[in-house]
Amino acid sequence: MTKLIFATAALTATLTASVSATAIADDYLDAAAIRDLVTGNSLHGDYDGSQFKQNFHADGNVKVFIAGDRVYNVNWIANDRDEYCEYWGEDWGWSCFKFKAPVDGKLTAVKVDDEKSVYTWNLEQGFIDINP
């Protein structure tokens, strides 16, 4: 019985170490976690000098207000590469990010085509007022 307990403890420690190493090596959210995180919630903050607020709808629509501008209706997906992407129409095309798990209501996003572009935005539960 004692050997079984020690063997179980050793296996548990090995599995925990393996999972921890994987989490450290790849701490970005997968597509399912992204969908769960954003659907029905909102985000606000600064993007390249512009303040924005946005609400994520379950149907793949996101309403985005850019300060000093207007409210945009764009589409969002979490793709099979575990990226959060918004489609801004033919003029602006796609904008994709990798998300890390939020900490204290802050979501870290890394732009896919420019890994030096790292943003930290405020994640809110439910929708926020985005009217100008």
PDB file of C-alpha atoms in Angstrom:
ATOM      1  CA  MET A   1       0.000   0.000   0.000  1.00  0.00           C
ATOM      2  CA  THR A   2       2.824   2.418   0.866  1.00  0.00           C
ATOM      3  CA  LYS A   3       4.517   1.706  -2.493  1.00  0.00           C
ATOM      4  CA  LEU A   4       1.242   2.488  -4.287  1.00  0.00           C
ATOM      5  CA  ILE A   5       0.891   5.819  -2.460  1.00  0.00           C
ATOM      6  CA  PHE A   6       4.475   6.820  -3.322  1.00  0.00           C
ATOM      7  CA  ALA A   7       4.034   5.704  -6.947  1.00  0.00           C
ATOM      8  CA  THR A   8       0.791   7.707  -7.221  1.00  0.00           C
ATOM      9  CA  ALA A   9       2.439  10.782  -5.666  1.00  0.00           C
ATOM     10  CA  ALA A  10       5.392  10.517  -8.064  1.00  0.00           C
ATOM     11  CA  LEU A  11       3.079  10.191 -11.078  1.00  0.00           C
ATOM     12  CA  THR A  12       1.009  13.175  -9.920  1.00  0.00           C
ATOM     13  CA  ALA A  13       4.158  15.281  -9.472  1.00  0.00           C
ATOM     14  CA  THR A  14       5.383  14.290 -12.945  1.00  0.00           C
ATOM     15  CA  LEU A  15       2.045  15.148 -14.597  1.00  0.00           C
ATOM     16  CA  THR A  16       1.847  18.460 -12.736  1.00  0.00           C
ATOM     17  CA  ALA A  17       5.365  19.374 -13.846  1.00  0.00           C
ATOM     18  CA  SER A  18       4.519  18.458 -17.458  1.00  0.00           C
ATOM     19  CA  VAL A  19       1.336  20.536 -17.467  1.00  0.00           C
ATOM     20  CA  SER A  20       3.137  23.482 -15.845  1.00  0.00           C
ATOM     21  CA  ALA A  21       5.939  23.326 -18.402  1.00  0.00           C
ATOM     22  CA  THR A  22       3.376  23.310 -21.221  1.00  0.00           C
ATOM     23  CA  ALA A  23       1.521  26.274 -19.736  1.00  0.00           C
ATOM     24  CA  ILE A  24       4.736  28.264 -19.394  1.00  0.00           C
ATOM     25  CA  ALA A  25       5.847  27.449 -22.931  1.00  0.00           C
ATOM     26  CA  ASP A  26       2.477  28.263 -24.496  1.00  0.00           C
ATOM     27  CA  ASP A  27       0.352  30.462 -22.266  1.00  0.00           C
ATOM     28  CA  TYR A  28      -1.944  31.749 -25.013  1.00  0.00           C
ATOM     29  CA  LEU A  29      -5.629  30.852 -24.928  1.00  0.00           C
ATOM     30  CA  ASP A  30      -7.013  28.325 -27.389  1.00  0.00           C
ATOM     31  CA  ALA A  31      -9.954  29.095 -29.680  1.00  0.00           C
ATOM     32  CA  ALA A  32     -12.583  27.607 -27.338  1.00  0.00           C
ATOM     33  CA  ALA A  33     -11.249  29.601 -24.379  1.00  0.00           C
ATOM     34  CA  ILE A  34     -11.235  32.782 -26.478  1.00  0.00           C
ATOM     35  CA  ARG A  35     -14.877  32.264 -27.470  1.00  0.00           C
ATOM     36  CA  ASP A  36     -15.859  31.592 -23.845  1.00  0.00           C
ATOM     37  CA  LEU A  37     -13.930  34.620 -22.641  1.00  0.00           C
ATOM     38  CA  VAL A  38     -15.269  37.263 -25.013  1.00  0.00           C
ATOM     39  CA  THR A  39     -18.815  36.169 -25.882  1.00  0.00           C
ATOM     40  CA  GLY A  40     -21.275  38.461 -24.121  1.00  0.00           C
ATOM     41  CA  ASN A  41     -18.502  40.571 -22.619  1.00  0.00           C
ATOM     42  CA  SER A  42     -16.704  43.805 -23.450  1.00  0.00           C
ATOM     43  CA  LEU A  43     -13.255  45.250 -23.824  1.00  0.00           C
ATOM     44  CA  HIS A  44     -11.925  48.804 -23.634  1.00  0.00           C
ATOM     45  CA  GLY A  45      -8.595  50.565 -23.709  1.00  0.00           C
ATOM     46  CA  ASP A  46      -6.051  52.120 -26.045  1.00  0.00           C
ATOM     47  CA  TYR A  47      -5.076  50.833 -29.476  1.00  0.00           C
ATOM     48  CA  ASP A  48      -2.243  52.753 -31.120  1.00  0.00           C
ATOM     49  CA  GLY A  49      -3.304  56.046 -29.518  1.00  0.00           C
ATOM     50  CA  SER A  50      -7.054  55.651 -30.030  1.00  0.00           C
ATOM     51  CA  GLN A  51      -9.425  54.900 -27.171  1.00  0.00           C
ATOM     52  CA  PHE A  52     -11.967  52.198 -27.957  1.00  0.00           C
ATOM     53  CA  LYS A  53     -14.827  50.272 -26.355  1.00  0.00           C
ATOM     54  CA  GLN A  54     -16.357  47.117 -27.787  1.00  0.00           C
ATOM     55  CA  ASN A  55     -19.040  44.532 -27.026  1.00  0.00           C
ATOM     56  CA  PHE A  56     -18.769  40.934 -28.284  1.00  0.00           C
ATOM     57  CA  HIS A  57     -21.976  39.272 -29.476  1.00  0.00           C
ATOM     58  CA  ALA A  58     -22.411  35.493 -29.702  1.00  0.00           C
ATOM     59  CA  ASP A  59     -23.324  35.722 -33.405  1.00  0.00           C
ATOM     60  CA  GLY A  60     -19.798  36.830 -34.335  1.00  0.00           C
ATOM     61  CA  ASN A  61     -20.588  40.547 -34.426  1.00  0.00           C
ATOM     62  CA  VAL A  62     -18.619  43.046 -32.378  1.00  0.00           C
ATOM     63  CA  LYS A  63     -19.710  46.634 -31.976  1.00  0.00           C
ATOM     64  CA  VAL A  64     -16.685  48.906 -31.640  1.00  0.00           C
ATOM     65  CA  PHE A  65     -16.715  52.572 -30.657  1.00  0.00           C
ATOM     66  CA  ILE A  66     -13.555  54.514 -31.426  1.00  0.00           C
ATOM     67  CA  ALA A  67     -13.361  57.809 -29.520  1.00  0.00           C
ATOM     68  CA  GLY A  68     -13.727  60.822 -31.785  1.00  0.00           C
ATOM     69  CA  ASP A  69     -15.111  58.612 -34.536  1.00  0.00           C
ATOM     70  CA  ARG A  70     -18.196  56.384 -34.529  1.00  0.00           C
ATOM     71  CA  VAL A  71     -19.540  52.897 -33.765  1.00  0.00           C
ATOM     72  CA  TYR A  72     -18.403  50.195 -36.192  1.00  0.00           C
ATOM     73  CA  ASN A  73     -20.026  46.806 -36.739  1.00  0.00           C
ATOM     74  CA  VAL A  74     -17.294  44.277 -37.475  1.00  0.00           C
ATOM     75  CA  ASN A  75     -17.076  40.491 -37.371  1.00  0.00           C
ATOM     76  CA  TRP A  76     -14.975  38.402 -35.005  1.00  0.00           C
ATOM     77  CA  ILE A  77     -13.865  34.776 -34.925  1.00  0.00           C
ATOM     78  CA  ALA A  78     -11.552  32.569 -32.921  1.00  0.00           C
ATOM     79  CA  ASN A  79      -9.787  30.605 -35.651  1.00  0.00           C
ATOM     80  CA  ASP A  80      -8.146  27.167 -35.783  1.00  0.00           C
ATOM     81  CA  ARG A  81      -4.739  28.759 -35.071  1.00  0.00           C
ATOM     82  CA  ASP A  82      -6.064  29.913 -31.660  1.00  0.00           C
ATOM     83  CA  GLU A  83      -6.148  33.545 -32.764  1.00  0.00           C
ATOM     84  CA  TYR A  84      -8.823  36.135 -32.090  1.00  0.00           C
ATOM     85  CA  CYS A  85      -9.501  37.930 -35.386  1.00  0.00           C
ATOM     86  CA  GLU A  86     -11.688  40.854 -36.403  1.00  0.00           C
ATOM     87  CA  TYR A  87     -12.711  41.542 -39.987  1.00  0.00           C
ATOM     88  CA  TRP A  88     -13.021  45.276 -40.672  1.00  0.00           C
ATOM     89  CA  GLY A  89     -14.246  44.981 -44.258  1.00  0.00           C
ATOM     90  CA  GLU A  90     -12.417  45.242 -47.547  1.00  0.00           C
ATOM     91  CA  ASP A  91     -10.775  48.572 -46.706  1.00  0.00           C
ATOM     92  CA  TRP A  92      -8.996  47.417 -43.529  1.00  0.00           C
ATOM     93  CA  GLY A  93      -9.178  43.612 -43.766  1.00  0.00           C
ATOM     94  CA  TRP A  94      -8.306  41.272 -40.896  1.00  0.00           C
ATOM     95  CA  SER A  95      -6.654  42.112 -37.594  1.00  0.00           C
ATOM     96  CA  CYS A  96      -5.594  39.103 -35.485  1.00  0.00           C
ATOM     97  CA  PHE A  97      -4.252  38.687 -31.952  1.00  0.00           C
ATOM     98  CA  LYS A  98      -3.139  35.973 -29.550  1.00  0.00           C
ATOM     99  CA  PHE A  99      -4.741  36.370 -26.109  1.00  0.00           C
ATOM    100  CA  LYS A 100      -3.290  35.450 -22.740  1.00  0.00           C
ATOM    101  CA  ALA A 101      -5.544  34.558 -19.818  1.00  0.00           C
ATOM    102  CA  PRO A 102      -6.752  37.749 -18.133  1.00  0.00           C
ATOM    103  CA  VAL A 103      -5.210  38.796 -14.830  1.00  0.00           C
ATOM    104  CA  ASP A 104      -7.125  41.144 -12.524  1.00  0.00           C
ATOM    105  CA  GLY A 105      -9.481  42.137 -15.349  1.00  0.00           C
ATOM    106  CA  LYS A 106      -6.632  42.934 -17.750  1.00  0.00           C
ATOM    107  CA  LEU A 107      -6.338  41.069 -21.046  1.00  0.00           C
ATOM    108  CA  THR A 108      -2.964  40.918 -22.798  1.00  0.00           C
ATOM    109  CA  ALA A 109      -3.104  40.707 -26.585  1.00  0.00           C
ATOM    110  CA  VAL A 110      -0.191  40.192 -28.981  1.00  0.00           C
ATOM    111  CA  LYS A 111      -0.686  41.204 -32.617  1.00  0.00           C
ATOM    112  CA  VAL A 112      -0.112  38.136 -34.802  1.00  0.00           C
ATOM    113  CA  ASP A 113       1.724  39.868 -37.654  1.00  0.00           C
ATOM    114  CA  ASP A 114       3.860  41.997 -35.290  1.00  0.00           C
ATOM    115  CA  GLU A 115       4.807  40.240 -32.048  1.00  0.00           C
ATOM    116  CA  LYS A 116       6.356  43.471 -30.754  1.00  0.00           C
ATOM    117  CA  SER A 117       2.863  44.993 -30.643  1.00  0.00           C
ATOM    118  CA  VAL A 118       1.616  43.966 -27.208  1.00  0.00           C
ATOM    119  CA  TYR A 119      -1.492  45.532 -25.700  1.00  0.00           C
ATOM    120  CA  THR A 120      -3.164  45.339 -22.305  1.00  0.00           C
ATOM    121  CA  TRP A 121      -6.881  46.076 -22.299  1.00  0.00           C
ATOM    122  CA  ASN A 122      -9.650  46.072 -19.690  1.00  0.00           C
ATOM    123  CA  LEU A 123     -12.016  43.108 -19.918  1.00  0.00           C
ATOM    124  CA  GLU A 124     -15.501  43.633 -18.457  1.00  0.00           C
ATOM    125  CA  GLN A 125     -18.196  41.076 -17.719  1.00  0.00           C
ATOM    126  CA  GLY A 126     -21.305  41.872 -19.744  1.00  0.00           C
ATOM    127  CA  PHE A 127     -21.806  44.744 -22.148  1.00  0.00           C
ATOM    128  CA  ILE A 128     -20.721  48.325 -21.509  1.00  0.00           C
ATOM    129  CA  ASP A 129     -22.212  51.522 -22.941  1.00  0.00           C
ATOM    130  CA  ILE A 130     -20.444  52.182 -26.217  1.00  0.00           C
ATOM    131  CA  ASN A 131     -22.585  55.044 -27.477  1.00  0.00           C
ATOM    132  CA  PRO A 132     -20.639  58.171 -28.473  1.00  0.00           C
TER     133      PRO A 132
END
